[in-house]
Coordinates of C-alpha atoms and ligand atoms in Angstrom, one line a residue:
Chain A
X4 CA 128.2 115.7 95.8
X5 CA 125.1 114.0 94.5
X6 CA 123.5 117.2 93.4
X7 CA 126.4 118.2 91.2
X8 CA 126.5 114.7 89.8
X9 CA 122.9 114.7 88.7
X10 CA 123.1 118.1 87.2
X11 CA 126.2 117.2 85.2
X12 CA 124.6 114.1 83.8
X13 CA 121.1 115.3 83.1
X14 CA 121.8 115.9 79.4
X15 CA 122.9 112.4 78.3
X16 CA 121.6 108.9 78.2
X17 CA 120.6 108.7 81.8
X18 CA 117.5 110.8 81.4
X19 CA 115.8 108.9 78.6
X20 CA 116.9 105.5 79.6
X21 CA 115.7 103.1 82.3
X22 CA 117.4 100.0 83.7
X23 CA 115.1 97.0 84.2
X24 CA 114.8 96.4 88.0
X25 CA 114.9 92.6 87.5
X26 CA 117.7 92.1 85.0
X27 CA 119.5 95.5 84.8
X28 CA 119.1 95.8 81.0
X29 CA 119.2 99.3 79.7
X30 CA 116.2 100.3 77.6
X31 CA 115.2 103.6 76.2
X32 CA 112.1 105.1 77.6
X33 CA 109.4 105.1 74.9
X34 CA 106.6 107.7 74.8
X35 CA 103.6 105.9 76.1
X36 CA 100.0 106.3 75.1
X37 CA 97.4 106.4 77.9
X38 CA 96.9 103.1 79.6
X39 CA 100.0 101.7 77.8
X40 CA 102.5 99.6 79.7
X41 CA 106.1 98.8 78.7
X42 CA 107.8 95.6 79.6
X43 CA 111.4 94.6 79.6
X44 CA 112.4 93.0 76.3
X45 CA 114.6 90.5 78.1
X46 CA 112.7 89.4 81.2
X47 CA 109.2 90.8 80.8
X48 CA 109.3 92.8 83.9
X49 CA 106.8 95.7 84.0
X50 CA 108.9 98.8 83.5
X51 CA 106.6 101.8 83.1
X52 CA 102.9 102.5 82.8
X53 CA 101.0 105.6 81.7
X54 CA 97.8 106.0 83.6
X55 CA 95.5 108.9 83.1
X56 CA 95.0 110.9 86.2
X57 CA 96.8 108.4 88.3
X58 CA 97.6 110.8 91.2
X59 CA 94.0 112.1 91.5
X60 CA 92.4 108.6 91.3
X61 CA 94.8 107.2 93.8
X62 CA 94.2 110.0 96.2
X63 CA 90.4 109.4 95.9
X64 CA 90.8 105.7 96.7
X65 CA 93.2 106.5 99.6
X66 CA 90.8 108.9 101.2
X67 CA 87.8 106.5 100.7
X68 CA 90.1 103.8 102.1
X69 CA 91.0 105.8 105.2
X70 CA 87.3 106.5 105.9
X71 CA 86.4 102.8 105.5
X72 CA 89.4 101.8 107.6
X73 CA 88.2 104.0 110.5
X74 CA 84.6 102.6 110.2
X75 CA 86.1 99.1 110.1
X76 CA 87.8 99.8 113.4
X77 CA 84.8 101.4 115.2
X78 CA 82.5 98.4 115.2
X79 CA 83.0 94.6 115.5
X80 CA 83.7 92.6 112.3
X81 CA 82.2 89.3 113.5
X82 CA 80.4 88.2 116.6
X83 CA 80.0 84.7 117.8
X84 CA 76.9 83.7 119.9
X85 CA 76.9 80.5 122.0
X86 CA 75.6 79.4 125.4
X87 CA 74.1 82.9 125.9
X88 CA 77.4 84.6 125.5
X89 CA 78.5 86.8 122.7
X90 CA 82.1 87.3 121.6
X91 CA 83.0 90.1 119.3
X92 CA 86.1 90.6 117.2
X93 CA 87.6 93.6 115.5
X94 CA 91.0 94.2 113.9
X95 CA 92.6 95.5 117.1
X96 CA 90.8 93.0 119.5
X97 CA 92.1 90.1 117.4
X98 CA 95.7 91.2 118.0
X99 CA 94.8 91.9 121.6
X100 CA 93.3 88.4 122.1
X101 CA 96.7 86.9 121.2
X102 CA 98.4 89.1 123.6
X103 CA 96.1 87.9 126.4
X104 CA 96.7 84.3 125.3
X105 CA 100.4 84.7 126.1
X106 CA 101.6 85.1 122.5
X107 CA 102.9 88.7 122.5
X108 CA 105.1 88.2 119.4
X109 CA 102.3 86.8 117.4
X110 CA 100.1 89.6 118.7
X111 CA 102.7 92.1 117.4
X112 CA 102.8 90.5 114.0
X113 CA 99.0 90.7 113.7
X114 CA 99.0 94.3 115.0
X115 CA 101.6 95.3 112.4
X116 CA 100.1 93.5 109.4
X117 CA 96.4 94.3 110.0
X118 CA 96.6 97.7 111.6
X119 CA 99.9 99.6 111.6
X120 CA 101.0 99.0 108.0
X121 CA 97.6 99.5 106.4
X122 CA 97.1 102.7 108.4
X123 CA 100.5 104.1 107.5
X124 CA 99.9 103.2 103.8
X125 CA 96.6 105.1 103.7
X126 CA 97.7 108.1 105.7
X127 CA 101.1 108.3 104.1
X128 CA 99.7 108.0 100.6
X129 CA 97.2 110.7 101.2
X130 CA 99.9 113.0 102.7
X131 CA 102.4 112.4 99.9
X132 CA 99.9 112.8 97.0
X133 CA 98.5 116.0 98.5
X134 CA 102.1 117.3 98.7
X135 CA 102.7 116.3 95.1
X136 CA 99.5 117.9 93.9
X137 CA 100.0 121.2 95.8
X138 CA 103.8 121.3 94.9
X139 CA 104.8 121.3 98.6
X140 CA 107.4 118.7 98.4
X141 CA 110.0 118.8 101.2
X142 CA 113.1 116.8 102.1
X143 CA 111.0 114.1 103.9
X144 CA 108.7 113.4 101.0
X145 CA 111.1 111.1 99.1
X146 CA 112.2 109.0 102.2
X147 CA 108.6 108.7 103.3
X148 CA 107.5 107.5 99.9
X149 CA 110.4 105.0 99.9
X150 CA 109.2 103.7 103.3
X151 CA 105.7 103.3 101.9
X152 CA 107.0 101.4 98.8
X153 CA 109.1 99.1 100.9
X154 CA 106.4 98.3 103.5
X155 CA 103.7 97.8 100.9
X156 CA 103.9 93.9 101.1
X157 CA 103.4 94.0 104.9
X158 CA 99.9 95.3 105.0
X159 CA 97.9 92.1 104.8
X160 CA 94.3 93.1 105.1
X161 CA 93.2 91.2 102.0
X162 CA 94.7 88.1 103.5
X163 CA 92.8 88.9 106.7
X164 CA 89.6 89.0 104.7
X165 CA 90.3 85.5 103.4
X166 CA 90.9 84.4 106.9
X167 CA 87.6 85.8 108.0
X168 CA 85.9 83.8 105.3
X169 CA 87.7 80.6 106.4
X170 CA 86.8 81.3 110.0
X171 CA 83.1 81.8 109.0
X172 CA 83.0 78.4 107.3
X173 CA 84.8 76.7 110.2
X174 CA 82.5 78.2 112.8
X175 CA 79.4 78.1 110.7
X176 CA 78.0 74.8 111.9
X177 CA 79.2 75.1 115.4
X178 CA 77.9 78.4 116.6
X179 CA 75.8 81.4 115.5
X180 CA 78.0 83.9 113.6
X181 CA 76.7 87.4 113.4
X182 CA 78.2 89.7 110.7
X183 CA 79.2 92.9 112.3
X184 CA 78.5 96.3 110.7
X185 CA 82.2 96.8 110.1
X186 CA 82.4 93.6 107.9
X187 CA 80.7 95.5 105.0
X188 CA 82.9 98.5 105.4
X189 CA 85.9 96.1 105.6
X190 CA 85.0 94.4 102.3
X191 CA 84.7 97.8 100.7
X192 CA 88.1 98.8 102.3
X193 CA 89.8 95.8 100.6
X194 CA 88.2 96.9 97.3
X195 CA 89.6 100.5 97.7
X196 CA 93.0 99.2 98.8
X197 CA 93.3 97.0 95.6
X198 CA 92.1 99.9 93.5
X199 CA 94.6 102.1 95.2
X200 CA 97.5 99.9 94.5
X201 CA 96.3 99.4 90.9
X202 CA 95.9 103.1 90.2
X203 CA 99.1 104.2 91.9
X204 CA 101.9 104.7 89.5
X205 CA 105.0 105.3 91.6
X206 CA 106.9 106.6 88.7
X207 CA 104.5 109.6 88.5
X208 CA 105.4 110.5 92.1
X209 CA 109.1 110.0 91.4
X210 CA 109.0 112.1 88.3
X211 CA 107.5 114.9 90.2
X212 CA 110.2 114.6 92.9
X213 CA 112.9 114.5 90.3
X214 CA 111.6 117.6 88.5
X215 CA 111.4 119.4 91.9
X216 CA 115.0 118.4 92.7
X217 CA 116.3 119.6 89.4
X218 CA 114.6 123.0 89.8
X219 CA 116.2 123.4 93.3
X220 CA 119.7 122.6 92.0
Chain B
X170 CA 122.0 93.8 75.3
X171 CA 123.8 96.2 77.6
X172 CA 123.1 96.4 81.3
X173 CA 123.3 99.5 83.5
X174 CA 126.3 98.1 85.2
X175 CA 128.2 97.6 82.0
X176 CA 127.5 101.2 81.1
X177 CA 128.9 102.4 84.5
X178 CA 125.4 103.3 85.7
X179 CA 123.5 102.5 88.8
X180 CA 119.7 102.3 88.8
X181 CA 118.0 103.4 92.0
X182 CA 116.1 100.5 93.6
X183 CA 113.2 102.8 94.5
X184 CA 112.8 105.5 91.8
X185 CA 114.8 103.9 88.9
X186 CA 116.8 107.1 88.5
X187 CA 120.1 106.3 86.7
X188 CA 123.3 107.6 88.3
X189 CA 126.8 107.4 87.1
X190 CA 129.4 105.5 89.1
X191 CA 131.8 108.4 90.0
X192 CA 134.9 108.6 87.8
X193 CA 134.2 105.3 86.2
X194 CA 135.6 103.2 89.1
X195 CA 134.3 99.7 89.1
X196 CA 131.8 98.8 91.9
X197 CA 134.3 97.0 94.1
X198 CA 136.5 100.0 94.7
X199 CA 133.4 102.3 94.8
X200 CA 132.1 100.2 97.7
X201 CA 135.2 101.1 99.8
X202 CA 134.5 104.8 99.1
X203 CA 131.7 106.8 100.6
X204 CA 128.3 105.6 99.6
X205 CA 126.6 107.0 96.5
X206 CA 123.3 108.7 97.2
X207 CA 120.4 108.8 94.7
X208 CA 119.9 112.4 93.7
X209 CA 116.1 111.9 93.4
X210 CA 115.1 110.0 96.6
X211 CA 118.3 110.1 98.7
X212 CA 118.5 106.3 99.1
X213 CA 122.0 104.8 99.1
X214 CA 122.7 103.3 95.7
X215 CA 124.0 99.8 94.9
X216 CA 124.5 98.2 91.6
X217 CA 123.3 94.9 93.2
X218 CA 121.7 94.4 96.6
X219 CA 124.8 94.2 98.9
X220 CA 125.6 90.7 100.2
X221 CA 122.4 89.5 98.6
X222 CA 123.4 85.9 98.4
X223 CA 124.8 85.5 101.9
X224 CA 121.8 87.3 103.4
X225 CA 119.3 85.2 101.5
X226 CA 121.1 82.1 102.5
X227 CA 121.0 83.1 106.2
X228 CA 117.4 84.0 106.1
X229 CA 116.5 80.8 104.2
X230 CA 118.4 78.5 106.6
X231 CA 116.7 80.2 109.6
X232 CA 113.4 79.7 107.9
X233 CA 114.2 76.0 107.2
X234 CA 115.1 75.4 110.9
X235 CA 111.9 77.0 112.1
X236 CA 110.0 75.0 109.5
X237 CA 110.5 72.0 111.7
X238 CA 108.7 73.3 114.9
X239 CA 106.2 75.0 112.7
X240 CA 105.1 71.6 111.4
X241 CA 105.6 69.4 114.5
X242 CA 104.4 71.7 117.3
X243 CA 100.6 72.3 117.6
X244 CA 99.5 75.6 116.2
X245 CA 96.4 75.8 118.3
X246 CA 94.4 73.9 120.9
X247 CA 90.6 73.6 120.6
X248 CA 89.0 72.8 124.0
X249 CA 85.5 71.4 124.1
X250 CA 83.9 70.8 127.5
X251 CA 87.3 70.8 129.2
X252 CA 88.8 68.4 126.7
X253 CA 91.7 69.9 124.8
X254 CA 92.7 68.8 121.3
X255 CA 96.0 70.2 120.0
X256 CA 96.2 70.6 116.2
X257 CA 99.3 70.8 114.0
X258 CA 99.1 72.4 110.5
X259 CA 98.8 68.9 108.9
X260 CA 96.3 67.5 111.4
X261 CA 94.2 70.7 110.9
X262 CA 94.0 70.0 107.2
X263 CA 93.2 66.3 107.9
X264 CA 90.3 67.4 110.2
X265 CA 88.9 69.6 107.6
X266 CA 89.0 66.8 105.0
X267 CA 87.4 64.4 107.5
X268 CA 84.6 66.9 108.0
X269 CA 84.1 67.0 104.3
X270 CA 85.2 70.7 104.0
X271 CA 87.5 69.9 101.1
X272 CA 87.6 73.3 99.4
X273 CA 88.7 74.7 102.8
X274 CA 91.2 71.9 103.3
X275 CA 92.6 72.6 99.8
X276 CA 93.0 76.3 100.5
X277 CA 94.8 75.7 103.9
X278 CA 96.9 73.0 102.3
X279 CA 98.0 75.4 99.5
X280 CA 98.6 78.3 101.8
X281 CA 100.2 76.5 104.7
X282 CA 102.0 73.5 103.2
X283 CA 102.4 73.9 99.4
X284 CA 103.4 77.6 99.2
X285 CA 106.0 77.5 102.0
X286 CA 107.6 74.4 100.5
X287 CA 107.5 75.9 97.0
X288 CA 109.0 79.1 98.3
X289 CA 111.9 77.4 100.2
X290 CA 112.7 75.1 97.3
X291 CA 112.5 77.9 94.7
X292 CA 114.8 80.2 96.7
X293 CA 117.2 77.3 97.3
X294 CA 117.2 76.4 93.6
X295 CA 117.8 80.0 92.6
X296 CA 120.7 80.4 95.1
X297 CA 122.3 77.2 94.0
X298 CA 121.9 78.1 90.3
X299 CA 123.7 81.4 90.9
X300 CA 126.5 79.8 92.8
X301 CA 127.1 77.5 89.9
X302 CA 126.7 80.5 87.5
X303 CA 124.1 78.6 85.6
X304 CA 122.8 80.2 82.4
X305 CA 119.8 77.8 82.3
X306 CA 116.6 79.6 81.3
X307 CA 117.1 82.9 83.1
X308 CA 113.7 84.1 82.1
X309 CA 111.9 81.2 83.6
X310 CA 114.0 81.5 86.8
X311 CA 113.0 85.2 87.0
X312 CA 109.4 84.2 86.6
X313 CA 109.7 81.6 89.4
X314 CA 111.2 84.3 91.6
X315 CA 108.4 86.7 90.9
X316 CA 105.8 84.0 91.7
X317 CA 107.6 83.3 95.0
X318 CA 107.7 86.9 95.9
X319 CA 104.0 87.4 95.0
X320 CA 102.4 84.4 96.7
X321 CA 104.5 84.1 99.8
X322 CA 102.5 86.5 101.9
X323 CA 99.3 84.6 101.4
X324 CA 100.7 81.8 103.7
X325 CA 99.8 84.2 106.6
X326 CA 96.1 83.2 106.1
X327 CA 96.3 80.4 108.6
X328 CA 98.0 82.6 111.2
X329 CA 95.1 85.0 110.8
X330 CA 92.5 82.2 111.1
X331 CA 94.1 81.1 114.4
X332 CA 94.0 84.7 115.6
X333 CA 90.4 85.1 114.7
X334 CA 89.4 81.8 116.4
X335 CA 91.3 82.8 119.5
X336 CA 89.5 86.1 119.6
X337 CA 86.1 84.7 118.9
X338 CA 85.9 81.3 120.6
X339 CA 86.2 82.2 124.3
X340 CA 83.4 80.5 126.1
X341 CA 85.2 79.4 129.2
X342 CA 85.0 75.6 129.8
X343 CA 82.4 75.0 127.1
X344 CA 84.6 75.9 124.1
X345 CA 87.8 77.8 123.8
X346 CA 90.7 78.1 121.4
X347 CA 94.2 78.9 122.5
X348 CA 97.3 79.6 120.3
X349 CA 100.4 77.4 120.5
X350 CA 104.0 77.9 119.7
X351 CA 103.7 76.2 116.3
X352 CA 101.7 79.3 115.1
X353 CA 104.5 81.6 116.0
X354 CA 107.1 79.4 114.4
X355 CA 105.0 79.2 111.2
X356 CA 104.5 83.0 111.2
X357 CA 108.3 83.3 111.6
X358 CA 108.8 81.0 108.6
X359 CA 106.5 83.1 106.4
X360 CA 108.2 86.4 107.5
X361 CA 111.7 85.0 107.1
X362 CA 111.0 83.7 103.6
X363 CA 109.4 87.1 102.7
X364 CA 112.6 88.8 103.8
X365 CA 114.7 86.2 102.0
X366 CA 112.8 86.8 98.8
X367 CA 113.1 90.6 99.3
X368 CA 116.8 90.5 99.8
X369 CA 117.4 88.2 96.8
X370 CA 118.5 90.2 93.8
X371 CA 117.0 88.7 90.6
X372 CA 119.7 90.6 88.6
X373 CA 122.2 88.1 89.8
X374 CA 120.4 85.5 87.6
X375 CA 121.2 87.6 84.6
X376 CA 124.8 88.5 85.6
X377 CA 125.9 84.9 84.8
X378 CA 124.9 85.5 81.2
X379 CA 126.8 88.7 81.1
X380 CA 130.0 87.1 82.5
X381 CA 129.6 84.3 80.0
X382 CA 129.4 86.5 76.9
X383 CA 132.2 88.7 78.1
X384 CA 134.3 85.6 78.8
X385 CA 133.7 84.4 75.2
X386 CA 134.7 87.8 73.8
X387 CA 137.9 87.9 75.7
X388 CA 138.7 84.3 74.8
X389 CA 138.5 85.2 71.1
Ligands
ZN87 ZN1 114.5 92.8 82.5
ZN88 ZN1 116.2 106.9 94.0

C-alpha cells in the first residue's frame, strides 16, 4: 500500500515541498547554493542545508572517530596517585566502578551514554555511509539510520570530557593526577565527533534512500 | 500560511518525506485504520506525535517527584581517614564555593540546579499554554523549547563527575568516594526530562494559531 501511494503522488506538490518539523508549515524547497541553509519562515527552524561532499567528509570523520574511540578505550584516561597507590580510570572502568559500588542502574546509564551509544553511532554511520556510497542500500538501511538519528542525543562523550575537566580541578590539589595516553586521543575523538555531527546532512542520506526506493517501485 | 495537516499531508518525523493521508480522511478516523507507513524510511507516520501531551505530562510529573530525592538525598560520600561526609547537590556546590573554586561552583550550579529547574518550568509552561490554547508568542515558545531540548543533556555532567571520582578515589581507609542514591535519582530526573522534551511536539504550539484563524473564518 505505501509503495503505490508514493508512486501515485510523486508528480505533485509533495516532492518539491517540505513541512517544517517544528511548526508543520508547508514550504517549497528552494535550490540551495553550496553551504546555504534554509530556515522556516515562521519559526526559524533549520530546514535544509547544502553541504559540499557531506557524505565523504562525514565518513572520514566517522572512521577517524572510530580509530580514536578504540585508542581511547585501550589505555587509561586518568590516573590518580596517592599513598603509593595508583588508580586508573577508562571509559569502561568508570561504568564498572559504579557497578562494584552497588549502583548497577547508574552503571548501566554510564555504560550506555559513554560507550554503547557512541560506539553504535560511529560504527552505524560508517556502515550506512559506505552503503550509500556504494549503492548497496538494503531494507535495513533506513530503519538503522532512523535508530541512529533518534539515539543521537544519548551519546554523551562531550559531556564526559567536561566531567573529566571538573574532576581534574577537584582532585588537583588533593592528589597527583596523571594524564593517561588515552586522554589526548579522547580529546581528538570529541573533536571528530563534533565535526561528524556538523558535516552530516541527514537529508543527503534520506534523498539517496528515497531515490533508491523510487527506482525499485 | 498552510500547514501540512491542512493540506492533508503528513511529514515523516525522520526523513521529512510528505505523504498523503489516504482518501482525504481526517486524522481521527485515520488513526483507527491501519497505520500509515513512510514510503522512504518505513517509520509509522503521525501528523502529530501520538498522545504527546499526556506522555509529556506523565514523564514530567515522574521527573518532578524524583527531583525531591535527587536534591535531598546525598549524591556521594567522600571518606577521609574513615570519616565519611555525605554531599547533596547543593552542599557540593557550597563546598566548592567555600574552597574558592567559584568557576567550578558556577558550572555545577548551572548544570545541576539551574538547567533542571529551567527545563521542568519550561515544559510545564509549554504544556499549560497548549492546554489553554494560548496564541502568545508562538515563536518565542518554540525557541524556549529548542533551548530546553538542547541544554538538557548537559545536566549529566555531575553524574559523570561522581562516576569518575568513584572510579579514581579508591584508596581504602585513607580516601574513598562512594555513590549514593541521590545520584541515581538525579540521573533519572535528567533522563525523564530528556524523554519528556523528546515526546513533546512543538507543532502543538502552532496548532492553536491554526484553530484560531479557522475559527475566525467560520465565524464570519
Ligand atoms: Zn517552522
Ligand atoms: Zn520517513
